Amino acid sequence: MSTEFLDRINAPADLRRLDRRDLRRVATELRQFVLDSVSRTGGHLSSNLGTVELTIALHYVFDTPHDRIVWDVGHQSYPHKILTGRRAAMAGLRQQGGISGFPKRSESEYDAFGTAHSSTSISAALGMAVASRNAGVQRQHIAVIGDGAMTAGMVFEAMNNAGVTPDVNLLVILNDNDMSISPPVGALNRYLARLMSGRFYAAARNVGKAVLSHVPPVLELARRFEEHAKGMITPATLFEEFGFNYVGPIDGHDLEALVPTLQNLKELQGLQFLHVVTKKGQGYKLAEADPVLYHGPGKFDPSVGIQKSKGPAKQTFTQVFGQWLCDMGQADARLYGITPAMREGSGLVEFEKQCPKRYFDVGIAEQHAVTFAAGLACEGQKPVVAIYSTFLQRGYDQLIHDVALQNLDVTFALDRAGLVGADGATHAGNYDIAFLRCIPNMVVATPSDENEARLLLSTCYHHPGPASVRYPRGAGVGAPVSAGLEGVPLGRGVVRREGKRIAILGFGTLVPSAVNAAENLDATVADMRFVKPIDTELVLDLAARHDALVTLEEAAVMGGAGSAVAETLSQAGIVKPLLQLGLADLFIDHGDQAALLAQLGLDAAGIEASIRARFADLL
């Protein structure tokens, strides 16, 4: 299709030079470009198709980058990237050396704040607004929040703070694309939104308050009447109690409503809240019909849609967990499955069907998820919190104080442990070993393949205290998975290969690569299974029988499993050459998982090369 208008936009300033009547054409071209681009690279689709008009209106009305836009849940920012000079770079989206799938400050001056985890936008934008106020800089600060991010407590903490922060300009835009608090009501709704956002309405209301302030009972009557009158047509009361002037809801795909409303809001001072209703997948019927399927697809043909793969495929670790949860849930009525808004991603779809009364999606509220599980455990239930490794970081205080300190029986299934590929540094689960092993009472298990994942999930579930099982995104080696619910001895590893002189102590899914490397080195390989409690007996035995030890983990080396081995040796008074292999002290950007592991020297060839370089005299 023609990209006549899109070709003329290399920056938002170019967009602002267009006639407002041309914006519909821009939207058509931009939506098609997003669809074509994502179909070639993979990425987030449904959410970005839903923000096309909103993005155009924002950059058309506001003076970006001087005015700050913070995109909450950054996977809705592709149209923003395209309009801010990165259209050509979309060909390398989420690929190694290419642009990120999320806003990234180092990537563009238009990315005011890096946002890949949700619910941070209002806090960040408020901080920017205070800084601008104190520096005497006149600018607008816009937080675009949506995709369920309003379920997080941090959002309300930020609004609560904003409500008592004087003289700041902050516009919060609720991009309501899953459920609408109140549906738009056509022309009347558009008129009311424009009226309520206009300076005349704001001025009239303020003058009225000034006049009536001398007659307090009448002022209170007027205030209550205004709240009730607005409440009949908008859900204004909640947000206005925080000090925001609520406007909306309006159709987020109607540029004739969006542009004048934003223009009016731009002229207002203080705290503003605009509620827009959009549709995920807008303009692409297949994505509209199934926005979850098209949330983050791989490459596909837009004319055909996403096709199911033919033939048997390896089970992913997520699928192994999902099946285990259903099986254990049938066997034990005390099991509860909890997820913070990641039902599909964490593999709980079938469990919800089988055990609906014991399934809880608590929304994007990781802190609540952990303490909610603690409450269940207090009453003799056995909750399983299915959560991405990177998201558990948000519930760390609750993990320590509400679960571990009370030694409560909560199992944590940590998906996306280690590198995550295209999502990059913000989603990588590189730190869970380091931040979990320092917590008293905590069990940390690291399965090496799919069957080990099931075994260790059962082991940790049967353990009467807090425990975690970490496993990566995607499939493993294709190991057959047993159907039983038995576990393995807690804190005991196994030797997978006997060799000479050098012993590799593997933690997690790099063990198969270690076995491959060991074939050329004639090294011993141990599958340690547990970081905590570590198999002290096995560590000391390997140290006694070998000249050097190598630890291996797909996690941060600092404070990780290798550190646990070093501490074990130190406590036993053993001095032994030790090479710790894992993820270095840096943030690792997006790229293909296998290619990243190879680049970091954590594939079989890299492991062998590192050992040869360090212990050449032993080989």
Tab-separated table of C-alpha atoms in Angstrom, residues 115 184 280 305 375 430 581:
chain	number	residue	atom	x	y	z
A	115	THR	CA	9.239	1.141	30.575
A	184	PRO	CA	-18.370	5.865	25.183
A	280	LYS	CA	-6.614	-4.268	20.989
A	305	GLY	CA	-2.744	-15.213	10.122
A	375	GLY	CA	-2.360	-15.703	53.797
A	430	ASN	CA	19.322	-13.277	35.665
A	581	LEU	CA	30.988	-19.508	34.478
